[in-house]
Coordinates of C-alpha atoms and ligand atoms in Angstrom, one line a residue:
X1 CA -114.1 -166.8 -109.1
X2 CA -112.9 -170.8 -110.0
X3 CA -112.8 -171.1 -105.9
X4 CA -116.0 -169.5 -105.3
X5 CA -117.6 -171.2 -108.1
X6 CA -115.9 -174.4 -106.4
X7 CA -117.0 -173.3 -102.7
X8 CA -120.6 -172.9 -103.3
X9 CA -121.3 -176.2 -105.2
X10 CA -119.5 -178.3 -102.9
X11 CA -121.3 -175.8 -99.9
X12 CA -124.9 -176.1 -101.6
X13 CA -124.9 -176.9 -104.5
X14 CA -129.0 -176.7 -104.9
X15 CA -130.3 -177.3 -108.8
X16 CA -126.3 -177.4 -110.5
X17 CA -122.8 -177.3 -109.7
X18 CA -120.6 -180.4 -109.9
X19 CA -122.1 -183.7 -110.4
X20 CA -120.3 -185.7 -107.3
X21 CA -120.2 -188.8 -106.9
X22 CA -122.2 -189.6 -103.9
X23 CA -125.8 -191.3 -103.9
X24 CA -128.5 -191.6 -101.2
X25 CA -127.5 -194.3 -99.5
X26 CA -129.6 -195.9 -95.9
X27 CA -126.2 -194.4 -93.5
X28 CA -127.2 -191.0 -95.0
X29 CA -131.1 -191.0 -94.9
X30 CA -130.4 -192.6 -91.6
X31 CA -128.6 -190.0 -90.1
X32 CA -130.9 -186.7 -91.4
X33 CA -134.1 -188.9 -89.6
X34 CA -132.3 -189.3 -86.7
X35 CA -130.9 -185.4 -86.8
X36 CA -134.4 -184.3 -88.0
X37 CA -135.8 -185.1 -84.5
X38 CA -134.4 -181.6 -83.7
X39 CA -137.7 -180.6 -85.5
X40 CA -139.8 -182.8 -83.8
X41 CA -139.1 -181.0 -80.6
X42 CA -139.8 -178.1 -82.0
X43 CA -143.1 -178.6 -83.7
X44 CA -143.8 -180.8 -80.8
X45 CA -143.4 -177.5 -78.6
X46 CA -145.6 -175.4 -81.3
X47 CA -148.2 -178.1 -81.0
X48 CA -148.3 -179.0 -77.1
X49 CA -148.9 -175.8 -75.5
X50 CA -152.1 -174.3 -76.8
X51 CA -154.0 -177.5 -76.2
X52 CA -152.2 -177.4 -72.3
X53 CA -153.8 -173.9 -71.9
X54 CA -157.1 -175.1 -72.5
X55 CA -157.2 -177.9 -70.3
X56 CA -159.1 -177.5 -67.1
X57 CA -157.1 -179.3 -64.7
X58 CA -153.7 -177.2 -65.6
X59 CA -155.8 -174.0 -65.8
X60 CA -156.9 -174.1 -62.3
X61 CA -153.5 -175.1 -61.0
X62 CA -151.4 -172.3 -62.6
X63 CA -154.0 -169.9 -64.0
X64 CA -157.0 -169.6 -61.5
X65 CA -157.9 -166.3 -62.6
X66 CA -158.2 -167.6 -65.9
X67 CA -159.9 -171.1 -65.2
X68 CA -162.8 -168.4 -63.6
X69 CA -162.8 -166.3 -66.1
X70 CA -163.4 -169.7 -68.9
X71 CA -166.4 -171.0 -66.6
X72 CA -168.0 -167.2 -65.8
X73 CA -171.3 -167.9 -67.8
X74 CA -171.2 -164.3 -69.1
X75 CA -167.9 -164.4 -70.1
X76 CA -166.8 -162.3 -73.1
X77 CA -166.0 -165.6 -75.5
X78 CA -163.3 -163.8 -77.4
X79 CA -162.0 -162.4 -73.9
X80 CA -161.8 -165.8 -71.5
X81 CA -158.0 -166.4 -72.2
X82 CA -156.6 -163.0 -72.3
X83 CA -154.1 -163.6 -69.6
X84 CA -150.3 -162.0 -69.9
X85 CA -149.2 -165.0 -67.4
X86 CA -151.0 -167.5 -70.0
X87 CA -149.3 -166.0 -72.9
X88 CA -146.0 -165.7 -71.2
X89 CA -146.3 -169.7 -70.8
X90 CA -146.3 -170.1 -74.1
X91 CA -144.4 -167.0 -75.6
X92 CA -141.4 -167.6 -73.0
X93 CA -139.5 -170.1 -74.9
X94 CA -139.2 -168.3 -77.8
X95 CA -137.6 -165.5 -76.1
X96 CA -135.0 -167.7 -74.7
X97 CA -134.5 -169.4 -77.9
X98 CA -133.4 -166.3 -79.5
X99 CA -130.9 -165.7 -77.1
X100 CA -129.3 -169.2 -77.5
X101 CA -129.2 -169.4 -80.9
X102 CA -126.5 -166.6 -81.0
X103 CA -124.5 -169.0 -78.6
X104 CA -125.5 -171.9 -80.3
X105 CA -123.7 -170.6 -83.5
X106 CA -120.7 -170.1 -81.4
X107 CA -120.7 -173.9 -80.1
X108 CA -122.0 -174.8 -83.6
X109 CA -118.3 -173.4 -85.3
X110 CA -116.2 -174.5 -82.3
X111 CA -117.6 -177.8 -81.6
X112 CA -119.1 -178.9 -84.0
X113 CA -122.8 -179.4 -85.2
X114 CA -123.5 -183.1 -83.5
X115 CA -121.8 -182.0 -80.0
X116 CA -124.4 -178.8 -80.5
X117 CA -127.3 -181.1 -80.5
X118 CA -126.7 -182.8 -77.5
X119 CA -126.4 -179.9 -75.8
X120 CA -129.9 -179.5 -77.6
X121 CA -131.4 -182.4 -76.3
X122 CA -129.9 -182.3 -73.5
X123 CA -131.1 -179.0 -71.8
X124 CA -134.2 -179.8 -73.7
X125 CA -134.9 -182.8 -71.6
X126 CA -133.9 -180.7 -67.9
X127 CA -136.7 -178.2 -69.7
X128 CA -139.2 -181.6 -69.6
X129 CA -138.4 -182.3 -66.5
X130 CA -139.3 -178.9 -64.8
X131 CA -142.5 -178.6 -67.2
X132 CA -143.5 -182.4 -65.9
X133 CA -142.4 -182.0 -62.8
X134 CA -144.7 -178.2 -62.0
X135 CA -146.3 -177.6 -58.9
X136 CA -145.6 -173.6 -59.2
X137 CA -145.9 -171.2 -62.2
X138 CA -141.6 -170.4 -62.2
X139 CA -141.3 -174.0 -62.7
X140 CA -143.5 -174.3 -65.6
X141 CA -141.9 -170.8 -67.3
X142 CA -138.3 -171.7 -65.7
X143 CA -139.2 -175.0 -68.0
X144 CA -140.2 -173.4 -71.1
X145 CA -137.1 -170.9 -70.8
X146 CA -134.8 -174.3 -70.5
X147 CA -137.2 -176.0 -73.5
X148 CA -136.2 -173.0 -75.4
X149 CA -132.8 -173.1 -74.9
X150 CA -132.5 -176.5 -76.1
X151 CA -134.7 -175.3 -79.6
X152 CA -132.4 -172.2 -80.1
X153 CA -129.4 -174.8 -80.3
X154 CA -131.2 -177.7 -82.1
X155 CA -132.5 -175.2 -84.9
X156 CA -128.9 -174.4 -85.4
X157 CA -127.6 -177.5 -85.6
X158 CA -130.0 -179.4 -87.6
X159 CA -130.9 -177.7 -90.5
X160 CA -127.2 -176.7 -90.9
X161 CA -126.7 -180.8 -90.3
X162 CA -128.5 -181.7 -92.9
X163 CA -127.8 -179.4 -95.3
X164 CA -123.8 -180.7 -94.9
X165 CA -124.5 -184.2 -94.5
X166 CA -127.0 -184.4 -97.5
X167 CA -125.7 -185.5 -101.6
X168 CA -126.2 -182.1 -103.7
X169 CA -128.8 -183.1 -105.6
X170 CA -131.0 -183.8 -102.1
X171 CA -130.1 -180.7 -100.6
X172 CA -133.5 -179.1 -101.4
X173 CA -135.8 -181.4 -99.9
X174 CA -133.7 -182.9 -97.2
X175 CA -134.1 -179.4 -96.1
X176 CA -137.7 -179.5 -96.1
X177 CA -137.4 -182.4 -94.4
X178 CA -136.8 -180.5 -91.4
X179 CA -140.1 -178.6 -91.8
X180 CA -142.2 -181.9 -92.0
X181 CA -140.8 -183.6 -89.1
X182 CA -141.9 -179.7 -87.9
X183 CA -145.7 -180.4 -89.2
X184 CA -144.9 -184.2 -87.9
X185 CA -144.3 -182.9 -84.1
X186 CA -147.0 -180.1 -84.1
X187 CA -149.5 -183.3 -85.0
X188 CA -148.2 -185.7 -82.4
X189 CA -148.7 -183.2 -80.0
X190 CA -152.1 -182.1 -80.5
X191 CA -153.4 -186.4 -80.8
X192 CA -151.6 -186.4 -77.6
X193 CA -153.8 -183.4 -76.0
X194 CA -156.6 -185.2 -77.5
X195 CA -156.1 -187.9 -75.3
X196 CA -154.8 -186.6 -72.1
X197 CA -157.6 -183.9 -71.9
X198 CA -159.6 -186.7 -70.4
X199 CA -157.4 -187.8 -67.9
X200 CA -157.7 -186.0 -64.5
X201 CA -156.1 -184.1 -62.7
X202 CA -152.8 -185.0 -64.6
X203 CA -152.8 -184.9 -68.3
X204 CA -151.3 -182.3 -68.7
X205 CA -148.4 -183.4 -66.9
X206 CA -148.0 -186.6 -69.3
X207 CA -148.7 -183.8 -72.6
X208 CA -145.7 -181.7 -71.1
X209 CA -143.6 -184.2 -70.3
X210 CA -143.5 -186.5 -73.4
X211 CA -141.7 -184.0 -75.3
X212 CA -138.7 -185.6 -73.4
X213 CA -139.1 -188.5 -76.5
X214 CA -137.9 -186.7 -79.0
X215 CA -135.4 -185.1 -77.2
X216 CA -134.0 -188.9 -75.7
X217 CA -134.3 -189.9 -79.7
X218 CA -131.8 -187.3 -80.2
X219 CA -130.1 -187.9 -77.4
X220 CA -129.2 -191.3 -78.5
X221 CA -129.0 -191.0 -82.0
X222 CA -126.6 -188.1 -81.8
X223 CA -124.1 -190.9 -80.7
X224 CA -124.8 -193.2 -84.0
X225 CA -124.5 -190.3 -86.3
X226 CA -121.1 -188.8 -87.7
X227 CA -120.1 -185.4 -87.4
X228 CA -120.2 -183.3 -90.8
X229 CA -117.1 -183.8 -92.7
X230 CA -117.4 -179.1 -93.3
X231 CA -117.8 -179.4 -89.4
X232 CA -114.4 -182.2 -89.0
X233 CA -112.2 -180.5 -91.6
X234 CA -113.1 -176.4 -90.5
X235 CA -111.8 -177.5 -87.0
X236 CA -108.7 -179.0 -88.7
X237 CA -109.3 -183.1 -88.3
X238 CA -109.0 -183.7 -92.2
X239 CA -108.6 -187.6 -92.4
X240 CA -111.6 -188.3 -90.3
X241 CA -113.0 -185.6 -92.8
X242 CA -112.2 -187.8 -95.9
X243 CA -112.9 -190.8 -93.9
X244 CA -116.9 -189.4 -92.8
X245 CA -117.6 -188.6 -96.5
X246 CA -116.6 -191.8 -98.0
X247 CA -118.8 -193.3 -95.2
X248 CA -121.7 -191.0 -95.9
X249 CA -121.7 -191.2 -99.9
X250 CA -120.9 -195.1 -99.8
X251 CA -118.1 -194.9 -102.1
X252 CA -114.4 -193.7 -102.4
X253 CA -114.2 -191.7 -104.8
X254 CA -115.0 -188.4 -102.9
X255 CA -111.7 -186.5 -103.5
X256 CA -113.6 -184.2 -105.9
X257 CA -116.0 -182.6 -102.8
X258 CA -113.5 -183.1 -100.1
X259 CA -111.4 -180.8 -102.5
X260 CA -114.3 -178.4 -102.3
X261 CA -114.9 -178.5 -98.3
X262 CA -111.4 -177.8 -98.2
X263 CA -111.6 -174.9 -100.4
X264 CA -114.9 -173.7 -98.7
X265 CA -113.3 -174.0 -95.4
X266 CA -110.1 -172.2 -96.3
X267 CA -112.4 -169.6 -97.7
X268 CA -114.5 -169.4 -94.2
X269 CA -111.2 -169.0 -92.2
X270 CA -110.6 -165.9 -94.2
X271 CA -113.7 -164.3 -94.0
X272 CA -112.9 -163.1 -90.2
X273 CA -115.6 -160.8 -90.1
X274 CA -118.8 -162.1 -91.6
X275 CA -121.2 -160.3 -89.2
X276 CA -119.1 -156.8 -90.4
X277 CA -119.2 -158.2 -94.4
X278 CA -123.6 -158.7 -94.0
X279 CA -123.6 -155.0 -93.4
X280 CA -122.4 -154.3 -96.1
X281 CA -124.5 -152.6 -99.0
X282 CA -123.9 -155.6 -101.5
X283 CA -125.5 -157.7 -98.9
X284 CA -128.7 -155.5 -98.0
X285 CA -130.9 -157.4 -100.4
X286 CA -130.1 -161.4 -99.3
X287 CA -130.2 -159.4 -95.4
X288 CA -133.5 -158.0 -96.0
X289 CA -135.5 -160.8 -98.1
X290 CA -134.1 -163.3 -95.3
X291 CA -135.7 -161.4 -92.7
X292 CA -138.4 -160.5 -94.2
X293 CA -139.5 -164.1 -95.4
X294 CA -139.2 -165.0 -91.9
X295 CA -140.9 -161.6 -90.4
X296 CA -143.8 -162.5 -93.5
X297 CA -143.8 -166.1 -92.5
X298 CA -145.3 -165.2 -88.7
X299 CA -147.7 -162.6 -90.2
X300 CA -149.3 -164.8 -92.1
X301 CA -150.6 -165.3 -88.3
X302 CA -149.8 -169.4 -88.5
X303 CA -149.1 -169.1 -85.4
X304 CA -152.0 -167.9 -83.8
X305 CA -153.6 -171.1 -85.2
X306 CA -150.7 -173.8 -84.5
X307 CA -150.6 -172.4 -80.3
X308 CA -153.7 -171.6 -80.0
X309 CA -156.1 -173.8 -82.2
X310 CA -158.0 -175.2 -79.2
X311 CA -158.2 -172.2 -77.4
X312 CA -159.9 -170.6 -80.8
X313 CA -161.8 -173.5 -81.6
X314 CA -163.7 -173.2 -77.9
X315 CA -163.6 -169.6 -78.1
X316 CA -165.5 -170.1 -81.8
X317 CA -168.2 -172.6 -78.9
X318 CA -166.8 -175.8 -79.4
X319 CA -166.2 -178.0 -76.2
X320 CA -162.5 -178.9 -74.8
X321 CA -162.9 -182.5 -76.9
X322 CA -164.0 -180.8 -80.1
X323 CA -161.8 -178.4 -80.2
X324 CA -158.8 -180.7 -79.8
X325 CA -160.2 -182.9 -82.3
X326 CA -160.1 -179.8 -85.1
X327 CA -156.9 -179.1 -84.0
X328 CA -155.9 -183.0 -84.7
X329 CA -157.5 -182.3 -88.5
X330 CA -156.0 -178.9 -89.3
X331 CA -152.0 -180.8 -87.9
X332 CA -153.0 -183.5 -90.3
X333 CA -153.8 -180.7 -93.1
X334 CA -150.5 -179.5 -92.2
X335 CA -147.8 -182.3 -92.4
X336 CA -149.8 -183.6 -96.1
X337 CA -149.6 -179.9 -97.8
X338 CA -145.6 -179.8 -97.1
X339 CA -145.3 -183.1 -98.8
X340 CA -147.3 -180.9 -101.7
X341 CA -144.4 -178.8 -101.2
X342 CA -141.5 -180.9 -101.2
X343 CA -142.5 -182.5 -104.5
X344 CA -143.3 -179.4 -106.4
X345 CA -140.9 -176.7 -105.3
X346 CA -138.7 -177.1 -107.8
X347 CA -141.3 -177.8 -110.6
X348 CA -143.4 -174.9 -110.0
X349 CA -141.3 -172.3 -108.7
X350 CA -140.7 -170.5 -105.2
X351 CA -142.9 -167.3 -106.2
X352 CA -145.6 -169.3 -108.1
X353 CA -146.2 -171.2 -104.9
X354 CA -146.3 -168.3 -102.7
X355 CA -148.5 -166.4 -104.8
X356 CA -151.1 -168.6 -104.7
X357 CA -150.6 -169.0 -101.5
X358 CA -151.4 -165.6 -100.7
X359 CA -154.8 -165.6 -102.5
X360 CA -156.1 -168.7 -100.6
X361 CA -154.6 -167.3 -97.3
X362 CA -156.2 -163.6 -98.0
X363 CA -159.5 -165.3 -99.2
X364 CA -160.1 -167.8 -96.1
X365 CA -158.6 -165.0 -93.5
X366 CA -161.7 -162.6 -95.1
X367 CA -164.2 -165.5 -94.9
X368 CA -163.3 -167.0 -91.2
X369 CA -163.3 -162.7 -90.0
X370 CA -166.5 -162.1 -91.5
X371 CA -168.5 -165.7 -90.2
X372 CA -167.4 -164.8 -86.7
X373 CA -168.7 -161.4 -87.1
X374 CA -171.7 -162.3 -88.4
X375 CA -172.5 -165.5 -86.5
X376 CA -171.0 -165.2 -83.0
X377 CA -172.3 -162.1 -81.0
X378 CA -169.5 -162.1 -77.8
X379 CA -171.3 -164.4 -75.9
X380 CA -173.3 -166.4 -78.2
X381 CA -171.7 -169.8 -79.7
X382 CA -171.9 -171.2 -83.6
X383 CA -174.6 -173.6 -84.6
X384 CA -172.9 -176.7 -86.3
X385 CA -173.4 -176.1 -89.6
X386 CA -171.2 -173.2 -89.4
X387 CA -168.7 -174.3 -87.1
X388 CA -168.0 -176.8 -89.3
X389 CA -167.6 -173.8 -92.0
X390 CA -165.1 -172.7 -89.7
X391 CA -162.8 -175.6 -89.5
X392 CA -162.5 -176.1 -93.1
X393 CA -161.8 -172.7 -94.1
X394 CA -159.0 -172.8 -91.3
X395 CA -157.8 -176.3 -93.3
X396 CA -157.7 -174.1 -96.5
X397 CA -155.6 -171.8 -95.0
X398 CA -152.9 -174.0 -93.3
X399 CA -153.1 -175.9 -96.2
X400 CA -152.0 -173.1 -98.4
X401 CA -149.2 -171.8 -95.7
X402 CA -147.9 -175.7 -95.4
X403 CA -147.1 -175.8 -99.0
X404 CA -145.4 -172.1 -99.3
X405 CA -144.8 -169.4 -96.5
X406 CA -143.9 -172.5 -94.1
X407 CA -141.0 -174.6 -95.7
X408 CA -139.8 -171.5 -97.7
X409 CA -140.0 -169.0 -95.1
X410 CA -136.6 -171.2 -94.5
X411 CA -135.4 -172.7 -97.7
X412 CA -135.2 -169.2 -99.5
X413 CA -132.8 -167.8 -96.8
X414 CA -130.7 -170.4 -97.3
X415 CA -130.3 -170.7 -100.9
X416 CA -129.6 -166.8 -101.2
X417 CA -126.5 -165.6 -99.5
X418 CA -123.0 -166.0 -101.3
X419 CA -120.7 -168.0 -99.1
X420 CA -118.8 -165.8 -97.4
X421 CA -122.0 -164.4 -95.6
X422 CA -124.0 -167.7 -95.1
X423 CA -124.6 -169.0 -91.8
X424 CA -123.8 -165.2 -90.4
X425 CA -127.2 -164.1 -93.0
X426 CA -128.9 -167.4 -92.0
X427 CA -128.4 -166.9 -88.4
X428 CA -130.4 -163.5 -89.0
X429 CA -133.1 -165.4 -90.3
X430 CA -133.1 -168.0 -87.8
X431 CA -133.6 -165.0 -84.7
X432 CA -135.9 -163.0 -87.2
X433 CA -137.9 -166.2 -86.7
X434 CA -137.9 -166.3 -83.3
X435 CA -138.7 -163.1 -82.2
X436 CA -141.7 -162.5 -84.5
X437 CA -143.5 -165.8 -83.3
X438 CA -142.5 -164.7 -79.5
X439 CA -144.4 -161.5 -80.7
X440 CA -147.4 -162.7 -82.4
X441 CA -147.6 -166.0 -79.3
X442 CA -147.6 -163.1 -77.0
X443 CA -150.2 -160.5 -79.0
X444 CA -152.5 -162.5 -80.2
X445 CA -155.0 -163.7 -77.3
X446 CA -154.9 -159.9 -76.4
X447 CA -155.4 -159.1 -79.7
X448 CA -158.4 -161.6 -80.1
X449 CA -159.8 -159.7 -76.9
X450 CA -159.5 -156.4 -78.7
X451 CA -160.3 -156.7 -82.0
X452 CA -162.4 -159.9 -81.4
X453 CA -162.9 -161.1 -85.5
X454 CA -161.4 -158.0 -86.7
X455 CA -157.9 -159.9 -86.1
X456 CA -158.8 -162.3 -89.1
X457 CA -158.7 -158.8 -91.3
X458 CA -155.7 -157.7 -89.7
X459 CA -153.8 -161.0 -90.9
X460 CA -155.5 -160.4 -93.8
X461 CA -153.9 -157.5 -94.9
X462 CA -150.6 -158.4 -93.8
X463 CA -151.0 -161.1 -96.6
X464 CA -151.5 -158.1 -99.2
X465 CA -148.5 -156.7 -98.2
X466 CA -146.2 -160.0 -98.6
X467 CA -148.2 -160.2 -102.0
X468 CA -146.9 -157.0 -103.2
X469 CA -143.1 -158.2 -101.6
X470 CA -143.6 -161.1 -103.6
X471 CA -144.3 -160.1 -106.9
X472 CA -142.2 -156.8 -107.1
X473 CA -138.6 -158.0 -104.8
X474 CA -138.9 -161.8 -104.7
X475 CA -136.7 -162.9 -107.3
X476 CA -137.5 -166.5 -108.3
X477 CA -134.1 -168.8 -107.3
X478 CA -135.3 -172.4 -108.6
X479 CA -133.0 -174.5 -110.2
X480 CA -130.8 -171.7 -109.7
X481 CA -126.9 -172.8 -108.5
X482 CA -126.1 -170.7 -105.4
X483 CA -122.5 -169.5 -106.7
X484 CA -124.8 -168.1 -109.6
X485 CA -127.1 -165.6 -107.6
X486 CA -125.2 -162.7 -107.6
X487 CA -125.2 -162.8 -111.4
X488 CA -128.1 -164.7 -112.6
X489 CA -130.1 -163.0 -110.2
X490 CA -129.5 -160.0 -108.0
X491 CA -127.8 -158.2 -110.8
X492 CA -130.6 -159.0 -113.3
X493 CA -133.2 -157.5 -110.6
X494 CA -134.6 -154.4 -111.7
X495 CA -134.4 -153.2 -107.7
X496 CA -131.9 -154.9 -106.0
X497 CA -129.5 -154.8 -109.1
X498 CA -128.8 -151.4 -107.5
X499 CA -126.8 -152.6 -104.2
X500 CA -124.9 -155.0 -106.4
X501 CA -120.9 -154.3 -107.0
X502 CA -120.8 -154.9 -110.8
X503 CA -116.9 -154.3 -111.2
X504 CA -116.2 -157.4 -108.1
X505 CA -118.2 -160.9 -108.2
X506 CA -117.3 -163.7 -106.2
X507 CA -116.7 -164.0 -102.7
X508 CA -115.5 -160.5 -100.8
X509 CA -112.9 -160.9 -97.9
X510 CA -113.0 -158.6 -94.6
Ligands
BGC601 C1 -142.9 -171.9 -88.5 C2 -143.6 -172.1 -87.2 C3 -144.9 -172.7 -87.5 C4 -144.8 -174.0 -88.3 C5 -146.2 -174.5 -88.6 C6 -142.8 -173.3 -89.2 O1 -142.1 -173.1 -90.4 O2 -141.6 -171.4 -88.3 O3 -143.6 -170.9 -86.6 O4 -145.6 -172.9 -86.3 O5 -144.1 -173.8 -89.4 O6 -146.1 -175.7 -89.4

């Protein structure tokens, strides 16, 4: 129990644990801005592609069929983008991204998490040049596959990164750090669509192709930054170990953590099986609320905003400019509301902020399904008044997913597991991730076509459900230490107290 108690605060430490000696210092905030760039490419991704799909020039390139079907006067609105090619574009790199991140946790152990994100960045930018380089359809998915690639590695490496390379009592909102330079990417990219939906016939090529910047920021900055000293002293290179966290914490007296990465390490070398020790039943509830938070996170139906804003916006009648230009607001909505969330997380609570969350998500899903109903017959548009109704209500509800299901949909999975299952549960959230927002990137224009405004109610009741999850499984983990879960909380739980061993605590070795 001392070890494990040892392991986790060292490990993460988040709200107790031993108070070391390190202090954010500039070498440390350095290094997580540079590492964080990992999100930028992804949000930048998120952001890029549904305001590609709507621009002219690149539709009647790759998607003739659907640049017709956009301009066909009688058009069904909620019909014009329902294309599978279309969705693929955008769906495909999420698919791939799953696949890698299983390797990418293989490199990630062996290698090491810095050498990880060049490999990030660097398929990334082959990815870039493919997507910028397009004159055929397999080039542009044979792009997004490579783009995805280089995300499924980068979302290994980073968050894990960070979490290492931060001081304890940072931990928490160095991790939603990641998450904002998320909000920060997905913002850049749709200013940048803004602006290149006027250039012709090329735009699109300079939108695709300046994802490449944060993925050459990387690049570069992977060689300034250290390796983590878990990461130098789990593949046996102790001293430069010691020597990377005297750097990072700016001082020398560190022998109290490097005692505890030591101990954590030896610890993760016994644990041969971790994959084998998740199954386990005393594991089934961290397993299935990590999952689930991510599984939740995509129903909320973020996603079907964040891809495809502009393509809903001009489905709701605004023009290509207009529509970009909401897009622009609700990214600016976005990146402000996790700010919200970094600074009250551990003030308010986990639950508190996703139960509200819930009741301004359900309440603006209900309103946005029933003004479309009401105001915009299939091939009718929306008069001002109420397009501008529109917008805002979608700003109310990214702004209540930017300050809850967004940054905690990854936070809580992290802050749950016991040591000896950690990255092996994490990496389950990670692919949970991905293959939900594959699903919903793929559904939802088909969806849109087939249930038209209904698909604002089905969201909506998707959000009763995580409701329900929320109040009657979520256990609420603030200011919680991570080697005290299993006691303070999953054995307190009137459910999940259930699955827990009460005769073993601490660690369990396969
Ligand atoms: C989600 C993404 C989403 C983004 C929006 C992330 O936490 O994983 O799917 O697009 O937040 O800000």
């Amino acid at each position: 129990m001392a070890v494990g108690m040892a392991i986790s605060s060292a490990d993460a430490g988040d709200g107790g644990g031993f108070a070391f000696d390190g202090k954010m210092n500039k070498f440390v905030i350095l290094c997580c801005i540079i590492a964080s760039t990992g999100g930028l490419m992804f949000g930048y991704d998120i952001g890029i592609s549904g305001g590609v799909t709507a621009m002219d020039d690149f539709l009647e390139k790759f998607f003739h069929s659907v640049y017709l079907k956009k301009h066909h006067a009688h058009e069904d609105n909620y019909c014009k983008y329902n294309n599978q090619g279309l969705q693929l574009f955008t769906s495909s790199l999420y698919l791939a991204a799953l696949v890698a991140s299983f390797f990418a946790s293989y490199v990630c152990s062996k290698y090491g998490r810095k050498f990880t994100m060049q490999v990030a960045a660097f398929i990334f930018l082959l990815g870039v040049l493919f997507n910028g380089a397009a004159f055929h359809v397999a080039m542009l998915i044979g792009g997004r596959l490579l783009l995805g690639c280089g995300i499924g590695f980068a979302n290994q490496a980073v968050p894990l990164f960070l979490s290492e390379i931060a001081p304890v009592k940072y931990r928490g909102g160095l991790n939603i750090l990641f998450q904002l330079m998320v909000t920060i990417g997905i913002l850049i990219a749709n200013l940048v669509n803004f602006f290149m939906e006027k250039i012709h016939p090329w735009g699109w090529r300079v939108s695709l192709s300046l994802a490449g910047v944060p993925a050459m920021l990387l690049l570069i900055g992977s060689f300034v930054i250290p390796e983590t000293p878990t990461s130098l002293i789990e593949r046996g290179q102790q001293n430069q170990g010691l020597e990377t966290l005297r750097k990072i914490r700016g001082t020398e007296n560190v022998e109290k953590e490097y005692q505890e990465i030591v101990h954590a390490c030896e610890m993760a070398h016994e644990v041969k099986h971790p994959f084998r020790n998740l199954m386990k039943r005393k594991s089934r509830p961290q397993l299935v609320i990590a999952i689930l938070m991510q599984v939740f996170q995509q129903f909320t139906g973020i996603n079907a905003i964040m891809f495809y804003a502009p393509v809903l916006f001009q489905t709701i009648g605004f023009h290509n400019n207009a529509s970009l230009m909401s897009a622009v607001i609700t990214g600016i909505v976005n990146v402000v509301s996790t700010i919200v969330s970094i600074v009250l997380v551990d003030i308010l609570g986990r639950r508190m902020l996703l139960l509200e969350a819930c009741a301004q998500m359900f309440v603006s899903q209900l309103a946005i399904g029933s003004t479309l109903m009401v105001h915009l017959e299939s091939t009718g548009s929306l008069t001002k008044i109420t397009s501008i109704a529109v917008v805002c209500l979608v700003c109310v509800y990214v702004m209540s997913f930017a300050w809850s299901w967004g940054p905690l949909g990854w936070l809580i999975p992290s802050e749950i597991f016991p040591v000896e299952t950690r990255t092996a549960g994490y990496a389950f959230a990670v692919s949970s991730n991905m293959l939900f927002t594959f699903l919903i990137a793929q559904a939802f224009l088909s969806m849109l076509c087939s249930m038209k405004a209904a698909v604002f109610f089905f969201f909506a009741v998707w959000i009763i459900i995580m409701g329900l999850f929320t109040i009657f499984l979520l256990p609420e983990t603030k200011g919680i230490p991570i080697d005290e879960m299993t006691d303070r909380v999953w054995k307190q739980h009137w459910f999940w107290r259930r699955f827990m061993d009460h005769d073993t605590p601490g660690p369990s070795r396969v």
